[in-house]
Each structure stands twice: as structure tokens, then as C-alpha cells.
Amino acid sequence: MPTFALSYSTPFFGADPDRLVTVARHAEQCGFDALYVPEHVAIYPGAQLGSWDIPPTLPFPDPLDILTFVAANTERLLLGTGVLLLPYHHPVTLAKRLATIDVLSRGRMRLLTIGVGALRGEAAAVGVDYSTRGRRADEAIEVLRRLWAQDESGATFHGEFFDLENVFSYPKPVARAGLPIHIGGSSAAAARRAGLRGDGWMPGGSLRDDEREALWQLVRTTAERADRDPDGIAYTRMGHLEMSTEQVERLAQHGVTRVVIGAPTGEPEEQCAQLTAFAKRFGLGD
């Protein structure tokens, strides 16, 4: 049986600290193993994802600040981003922020999931050439890992976008191997990136089952060709509150290791009641 995590939509629930703490603590008590939050750095009129017109005033609180607050008010929940837009962050400063959260949470910053973004205006707002965002992300992943490594000579990297020589960054993550980096995205490029560089893959929800299965196989074959163990790549899928045990069992048969459920709507008391019902259906916390 996969583990279950909760996706908390900060743009819809806001950054109200009481609601956030209530839902996060209740999810932990129910047996959910992790909490994910999304990111958008900048929204603008006309921004669109698929058929959804994003309201330009929709608030997206900073995900790492949100996770730091969640960590301070919980004990066991793993911390995740779904997704952090890696090309829009400098990896040197990001490495320190993520490692600091990991240390303060006693090693719970385990589900960093990155994407490359799909809004040209968002890239422009932070001075990133949209056409280079994939290459920037690939370099940033390597820089993060080198900065987290326990290397007495520091981190050295010379690339197209980032250049550093014998740079030291502290604190280090709790685990000597550094933080896992999961890859989010529903494209072939994202699947290949997961196979080549990722510790996990989390596709989006707007795919047919056969498309998603083909991409998962692309993740695995890409890993094999790169002499990586495909069985070592975690497979995370989005789910929903009405899922049946049969549906989850089918996901497990396809290699899914974690199912992420969107937090229900309503007042916090309603949200918690629905999470309790879901947890009982799947025997979480038993």
C-alpha cells in the first residue's frame, strides 16, 4: 500500500496560520505522512494553465516559509513542494534555505519536488529566458547536490548559467546524502529528467492513464540507460478523497509509492472531518 500525503492549496486557503496548523496537525494525527504546498513566484493578467485563467490577485505564499511554519507546529509530517519552480531560484541561496529547513525540522525536508514552470510571463518577471528554463533546472539540481555534499574542498561547478569554485554552504542537510529531489511534470522532458537526475517523479493530473503509464516507463528506461536503478525512483501520484481501496491497489500495482490527496474545501472542522473519514477507510494511523 502506498503512503498518503496531503496537498494544501495555499492560493485557495490562504496563509491563515490557525487554519494551516489545524489542518496540518490533524493530517499528522490521522496518519498522513507528508504535506505538500505549491508555488508561483509571480502572476499577471492573462496567465493561463491549460484552460484555467489564473486570477492575477490569487495569493501564493512562499512555499518554503509555509513549510518552515508547518515544521514548527508538527512532529512527524514530511515536508514537500508540489512544485517548486527551480529555474526561478538561484541554487546557492536555495541550497542554504532548504538545508536550514531540514535541520530545523530534524530531517523532514524530504519531498522537494521541482518543476520548470509553464508561464512565460513568470519567467520574464524574474529575468529568466523561458527557453532556457529546462537547462537551468538541470544545472541547478547539480549545484544543489554539490553544495550539500560533505566535501572538504567545497563545491565547484562551471556551467552555462552557474559558476562557482570551492564554495562552502552550511548547514548541511541532516542526511549525509543530501535532500532527495523529485521531478514534477507531465511532459516527456520531465520524465527523462526524473530518470536521469531525480529521486522521484510526480506527474500532473491532466493525463490519460495510458499517457501516464508511457511516461512512467520512459522514466524507468531512461534511468536504466543512465546506469541508475529504476526501482530506486519513487513514483508519486495525485489522488482524491473519494478514492476506493481498489483504485489505490491498482496504483500500487503500477509502482506508485505515494498518493497525494488535495485538502478538502470547507471550514477547518469540515476539512478535518473529511480527512478523518478518509484515514479510517484506509486504516491510516493503525
GROMACS .gro file of C-alpha atoms in nm:
model
  286
    1MET     CA    1   0.000   0.000   0.000
    2PRO     CA    2   0.139   0.345  -0.087
    3THR     CA    3   0.175   0.610   0.178
    4PHE     CA    4  -0.066   0.907   0.171
    5ALA     CA    5   0.017   1.276   0.173
    6LEU     CA    6  -0.191   1.593   0.180
    7SER     CA    7  -0.167   1.878  -0.070
    8TYR     CA    8  -0.260   2.207   0.096
    9SER     CA    9  -0.359   2.468  -0.163
   10THR     CA   10  -0.230   2.794  -0.019
   11PRO     CA   11  -0.371   3.008  -0.302
   12PHE     CA   12  -0.723   2.894  -0.212
   13PHE     CA   13  -0.694   2.850   0.165
   14GLY     CA   14  -0.463   3.146   0.214
   15ALA     CA   15  -0.187   3.180   0.471
   16ASP     CA   16  -0.414   3.189   0.775
   17PRO     CA   17  -0.189   3.037   1.044
   18ASP     CA   18  -0.471   2.891   1.254
   19ARG     CA   19  -0.627   2.705   0.961
   20LEU     CA   20  -0.289   2.582   0.840
   21VAL     CA   21  -0.186   2.449   1.181
   22THR     CA   22  -0.526   2.290   1.244
   23VAL     CA   23  -0.527   2.102   0.915
   24ALA     CA   24  -0.158   2.005   0.925
   25ARG     CA   25  -0.176   1.873   1.281
   26HIS     CA   26  -0.495   1.681   1.208
   27ALA     CA   27  -0.345   1.526   0.894
   28GLU     CA   28  -0.049   1.414   1.103
   29GLN     CA   29  -0.277   1.266   1.370
   30CYS     CA   30  -0.477   1.083   1.102
   31GLY     CA   31  -0.167   0.911   0.965
   32PHE     CA   32  -0.088   1.116   0.654
   33ASP     CA   33   0.290   1.108   0.613
   34ALA     CA   34   0.354   1.441   0.438
   35LEU     CA   35   0.220   1.783   0.345
   36TYR     CA   36   0.282   1.949   0.007
   37VAL     CA   37   0.238   2.316  -0.087
   38PRO     CA   38   0.256   2.479  -0.435
   39GLU     CA   39   0.448   2.773  -0.573
   40HIS     CA   40   0.407   3.053  -0.821
   41VAL     CA   41   0.654   3.338  -0.797
   42ALA     CA   42   0.458   3.595  -0.998
   43ILE     CA   43   0.114   3.604  -1.163
   44TYR     CA   44  -0.005   3.856  -1.421
   45PRO     CA   45  -0.323   3.931  -1.621
   46GLY     CA   46  -0.373   3.668  -1.889
   47ALA     CA   47  -0.171   3.396  -1.713
   48GLN     CA   48  -0.322   3.062  -1.807
   49LEU     CA   49  -0.252   2.698  -1.721
   50GLY     CA   50  -0.437   2.475  -1.966
   51SER     CA   51  -0.792   2.609  -1.977
   52TRP     CA   52  -0.763   2.778  -1.636
   53ASP     CA   53  -0.726   3.155  -1.630
   54ILE     CA   54  -0.530   3.228  -1.314
   55PRO     CA   55  -0.669   3.530  -1.130
   56PRO     CA   56  -0.376   3.773  -1.104
   57THR     CA   57  -0.461   3.851  -0.741
   58LEU     CA   58  -0.463   3.485  -0.634
   59PRO     CA   59  -0.220   3.468  -0.341
   60PHE     CA   60   0.067   3.219  -0.349
   61PRO     CA   61   0.256   3.244  -0.017
   62ASP     CA   62   0.619   3.140  -0.029
   63PRO     CA   63   0.622   2.758  -0.001
   64LEU     CA   64   0.943   2.729   0.198
   65ASP     CA   65   0.826   2.979   0.457
   66ILE     CA   66   0.496   2.789   0.480
   67LEU     CA   67   0.681   2.460   0.531
   68THR     CA   68   0.904   2.610   0.799
   69PHE     CA   69   0.590   2.716   0.987
   70VAL     CA   70   0.434   2.371   0.941
   71ALA     CA   71   0.752   2.206   1.067
   72ALA     CA   72   0.746   2.419   1.382
   73ASN     CA   73   0.390   2.309   1.457
   74THR     CA   74   0.410   1.936   1.377
   75GLU     CA   75   0.634   1.649   1.477
   76ARG     CA   76   0.640   1.386   1.202
   77LEU     CA   77   0.499   1.526   0.877
   78LEU     CA   78   0.744   1.517   0.590
   79LEU     CA   79   0.767   1.847   0.403
   80GLY     CA   80   0.705   1.871   0.029
   81THR     CA   81   0.672   2.118  -0.256
   82GLY     CA   82   0.436   2.047  -0.538
   83VAL     CA   83   0.608   2.201  -0.723
   84LEU     CA   84   0.888   2.447  -0.654
   85LEU     CA   85   0.981   2.630  -0.975
   86LEU     CA   86   1.353   2.563  -0.970
   87PRO     CA   87   1.467   2.780  -1.266
   88TYR     CA   88   1.337   3.088  -1.084
   89HIS     CA   89   1.562   3.034  -0.779
   90HIS     CA   90   1.938   3.070  -0.753
   91PRO     CA   91   2.065   2.731  -0.636
   92VAL     CA   92   2.329   2.874  -0.399
   93THR     CA   93   2.076   3.061  -0.186
   94LEU     CA   94   1.818   2.785  -0.230
   95ALA     CA   95   2.059   2.519  -0.103
   96LYS     CA   96   2.101   2.707   0.225
   97ARG     CA   97   1.729   2.771   0.270
   98LEU     CA   98   1.637   2.406   0.212
   99ALA     CA   99   1.915   2.270   0.432
  100THR     CA  100   1.814   2.509   0.710
  101ILE     CA  101   1.453   2.388   0.697
  102ASP     CA  102   1.578   2.029   0.704
  103VAL     CA  103   1.793   2.091   1.013
  104LEU     CA  104   1.521   2.282   1.198
  105SER     CA  105   1.265   2.009   1.119
  106ARG     CA  106   1.511   1.733   1.221
  107GLY     CA  107   1.538   1.588   0.873
  108ARG     CA  108   1.184   1.623   0.740
  109MET     CA  109   1.254   1.826   0.422
  110ARG     CA  110   1.236   1.504   0.220
  111LEU     CA  111   0.991   1.574  -0.062
  112LEU     CA  112   1.135   1.865  -0.253
  113THR     CA  113   0.958   1.834  -0.589
  114ILE     CA  114   1.069   2.070  -0.862
  115GLY     CA  115   0.920   2.186  -1.190
  116VAL     CA  116   1.037   2.421  -1.464
  117GLY     CA  117   0.728   2.643  -1.493
  118ALA     CA  118   0.479   2.691  -1.773
  119LEU     CA  119   0.416   3.068  -1.768
  120ARG     CA  120   0.633   3.282  -1.994
  121GLY     CA  121   0.544   3.599  -1.805
  122GLU     CA  122   0.652   3.445  -1.477
  123ALA     CA  123   0.995   3.365  -1.621
  124ALA     CA  124   1.023   3.717  -1.760
  125ALA     CA  125   0.933   3.867  -1.422
  126VAL     CA  126   1.240   3.709  -1.261
  127GLY     CA  127   1.469   3.772  -1.557
  128VAL     CA  128   1.487   3.413  -1.685
  129ASP     CA  129   1.482   3.329  -2.055
  130TYR     CA  130   1.183   3.094  -2.080
  131SER     CA  131   1.351   2.883  -2.346
  132THR     CA  132   1.642   2.800  -2.115
  133ARG     CA  133   1.446   2.701  -1.806
  134GLY     CA  134   1.497   2.327  -1.852
  135ARG     CA  135   1.874   2.360  -1.886
  136ARG     CA  136   1.883   2.596  -1.589
  137ALA     CA  137   1.692   2.341  -1.381
  138ASP     CA  138   1.933   2.063  -1.474
  139GLU     CA  139   2.232   2.273  -1.371
  140ALA     CA  140   2.061   2.387  -1.052
  141ILE     CA  141   1.997   2.026  -0.946
  142GLU     CA  142   2.368   1.952  -0.982
  143VAL     CA  143   2.470   2.268  -0.794
  144LEU     CA  144   2.234   2.186  -0.506
  145ARG     CA  145   2.376   1.837  -0.471
  146ARG     CA  146   2.734   1.957  -0.480
  147LEU     CA  147   2.667   2.222  -0.215
  148TRP     CA  148   2.501   1.964   0.011
  149ALA     CA  149   2.782   1.712  -0.029
  150GLN     CA  150   3.025   1.657   0.259
  151ASP     CA  151   3.323   1.772   0.055
  152GLU     CA  152   3.630   1.915   0.229
  153SER     CA  153   3.723   2.114  -0.082
  154GLY     CA  154   3.379   2.274  -0.121
  155ALA     CA  155   3.158   2.280  -0.426
  156THR     CA  156   3.292   2.356  -0.772
  157PHE     CA  157   3.073   2.385  -1.081
  158HIS     CA  158   3.126   2.554  -1.416
  159GLY     CA  159   2.816   2.560  -1.634
  160GLU     CA  160   2.616   2.769  -1.875
  161PHE     CA  161   2.423   2.950  -1.602
  162PHE     CA  162   2.607   2.893  -1.274
  163ASP     CA  163   2.974   2.917  -1.192
  164LEU     CA  164   3.132   2.851  -0.852
  165GLU     CA  165   3.473   2.746  -0.727
  166ASN     CA  166   3.541   2.585  -0.386
  167VAL     CA  167   3.221   2.723  -0.233
  168PHE     CA  168   3.109   2.605   0.111
  169SER     CA  169   2.747   2.612   0.223
  170TYR     CA  170   2.625   2.537   0.575
  171PRO     CA  171   2.426   2.396   0.738
  172LYS     CA  172   2.426   2.063   0.560
  173PRO     CA  173   2.107   1.855   0.542
  174VAL     CA  174   2.063   1.601   0.820
  175ALA     CA  175   2.119   1.304   0.585
  176ARG     CA  176   2.473   1.281   0.450
  177ALA     CA  177   2.334   1.205   0.104
  178GLY     CA  178   2.162   1.546   0.098
  179LEU     CA  179   1.798   1.609   0.018
  180PRO     CA  180   1.609   1.393  -0.233
  181ILE     CA  181   1.499   1.587  -0.540
  182HIS     CA  182   1.176   1.470  -0.703
  183ILE     CA  183   1.077   1.584  -1.050
  184GLY     CA  184   0.727   1.710  -1.120
  185GLY     CA  185   0.574   1.743  -1.463
  186SER     CA  186   0.366   1.570  -1.729
  187SER     CA  187   0.598   1.607  -2.028
  188ALA     CA  188   0.846   1.367  -2.182
  189ALA     CA  189   1.120   1.611  -2.081
  190ALA     CA  190   1.012   1.588  -1.717
  191ALA     CA  191   1.003   1.209  -1.735
  192ARG     CA  192   1.353   1.197  -1.882
  193ARG     CA  193   1.477   1.442  -1.618
  194ALA     CA  194   1.334   1.216  -1.347
  195GLY     CA  195   1.507   0.914  -1.498
  196LEU     CA  196   1.841   1.093  -1.535
  197ARG     CA  197   1.851   1.306  -1.223
  198GLY     CA  198   1.550   1.252  -0.998
  199ASP     CA  199   1.492   1.064  -0.678
  200GLY     CA  200   1.124   1.052  -0.769
  201TRP     CA  201   0.864   1.155  -1.025
  202MET     CA  202   0.527   1.323  -0.972
  203PRO     CA  203   0.320   1.373  -1.289
  204GLY     CA  204   0.033   1.618  -1.309
  205GLY     CA  205  -0.329   1.518  -1.317
  206SER     CA  206  -0.419   1.616  -1.674
  207LEU     CA  207  -0.305   1.294  -1.842
  208ARG     CA  208  -0.488   0.986  -1.960
  209ASP     CA  209  -0.390   0.664  -1.786
  210ASP     CA  210  -0.212   0.532  -2.094
  211GLU     CA  211  -0.016   0.857  -2.134
  212ARG     CA  212   0.090   0.850  -1.771
  213GLU     CA  213   0.195   0.485  -1.793
  214ALA     CA  214   0.402   0.557  -2.104
  215LEU     CA  215   0.580   0.842  -1.927
  216TRP     CA  216   0.649   0.624  -1.621
  217GLN     CA  217   0.806   0.367  -1.849
  218LEU     CA  218   1.013   0.649  -2.002
  219VAL     CA  219   1.133   0.741  -1.653
  220ARG     CA  220   1.242   0.382  -1.592
  221THR     CA  221   1.407   0.317  -1.928
  222THR     CA  222   1.592   0.649  -1.908
  223ALA     CA  223   1.722   0.552  -1.564
  224GLU     CA  224   1.836   0.212  -1.690
  225ARG     CA  225   2.024   0.366  -1.984
  226ALA     CA  226   2.198   0.601  -1.739
  227ASP     CA  227   2.301   0.304  -1.519
  228ARG     CA  228   2.063   0.413  -1.246
  229ASP     CA  229   1.832   0.179  -1.056
  230PRO     CA  230   1.475   0.249  -1.178
  231ASP     CA  231   1.336   0.080  -0.866
  232GLY     CA  232   1.505   0.349  -0.659
  233ILE     CA  233   1.290   0.623  -0.814
  234ALA     CA  234   0.979   0.699  -0.609
  235TYR     CA  235   0.652   0.734  -0.800
  236THR     CA  236   0.402   0.985  -0.659
  237ARG     CA  237   0.051   1.029  -0.795
  238MET     CA  238  -0.232   1.269  -0.725
  239GLY     CA  239  -0.548   1.117  -0.583
  240HIS     CA  240  -0.878   1.235  -0.435
  241LEU     CA  241  -1.084   1.198  -0.121
  242GLU     CA  242  -1.336   0.964  -0.281
  243MET     CA  243  -1.076   0.706  -0.385
  244SER     CA  244  -1.158   0.342  -0.319
  245THR     CA  245  -0.916   0.086  -0.183
  246GLU     CA  246  -0.936  -0.090  -0.520
  247GLN     CA  247  -0.820   0.223  -0.700
  248VAL     CA  248  -0.524   0.260  -0.466
  249GLU     CA  249  -0.434  -0.106  -0.507
  250ARG     CA  250  -0.428  -0.058  -0.884
  251LEU     CA  251  -0.195   0.239  -0.843
  252ALA     CA  252   0.034   0.027  -0.627
  253GLN     CA  253   0.042  -0.241  -0.897
  254HIS     CA  254   0.173   0.026  -1.136
  255GLY     CA  255   0.456   0.114  -0.900
  256VAL     CA  256   0.303   0.412  -0.716
  257THR     CA  257   0.469   0.465  -0.378
  258ARG     CA  258   0.284   0.775  -0.252
  259VAL     CA  259  -0.064   0.916  -0.320
  260VAL     CA  260  -0.124   1.287  -0.263
  261ILE     CA  261  -0.478   1.393  -0.169
  262GLY     CA  262  -0.596   1.750  -0.209
  263ALA     CA  263  -0.714   1.907   0.114
  264PRO     CA  264  -1.095   1.924   0.116
  265THR     CA  265  -1.285   2.252   0.100
  266GLY     CA  266  -1.498   2.398   0.376
  267GLU     CA  267  -1.423   2.529   0.721
  268PRO     CA  268  -1.135   2.366   0.913
  269GLU     CA  269  -1.376   2.149   1.112
  270GLU     CA  270  -1.526   2.014   0.789
  271GLN     CA  271  -1.184   1.961   0.639
  272CYS     CA  272  -1.068   1.765   0.943
  273ALA     CA  273  -1.383   1.551   0.946
  274GLN     CA  274  -1.330   1.454   0.582
  275LEU     CA  275  -0.964   1.371   0.645
  276THR     CA  276  -1.069   1.153   0.939
  277ALA     CA  277  -1.316   0.963   0.721
  278PHE     CA  278  -1.051   0.907   0.453
  279ALA     CA  279  -0.795   0.789   0.707
  280LYS     CA  280  -1.042   0.540   0.858
  281ARG     CA  281  -1.125   0.400   0.513
  282PHE     CA  282  -0.759   0.320   0.451
  283GLY     CA  283  -0.660   0.231   0.805
  284LEU     CA  284  -0.409   0.512   0.836
  285GLY     CA  285  -0.252   0.552   1.177
  286ASP     CA  286  -0.345   0.196   1.281
   0.00000   0.00000   0.00000
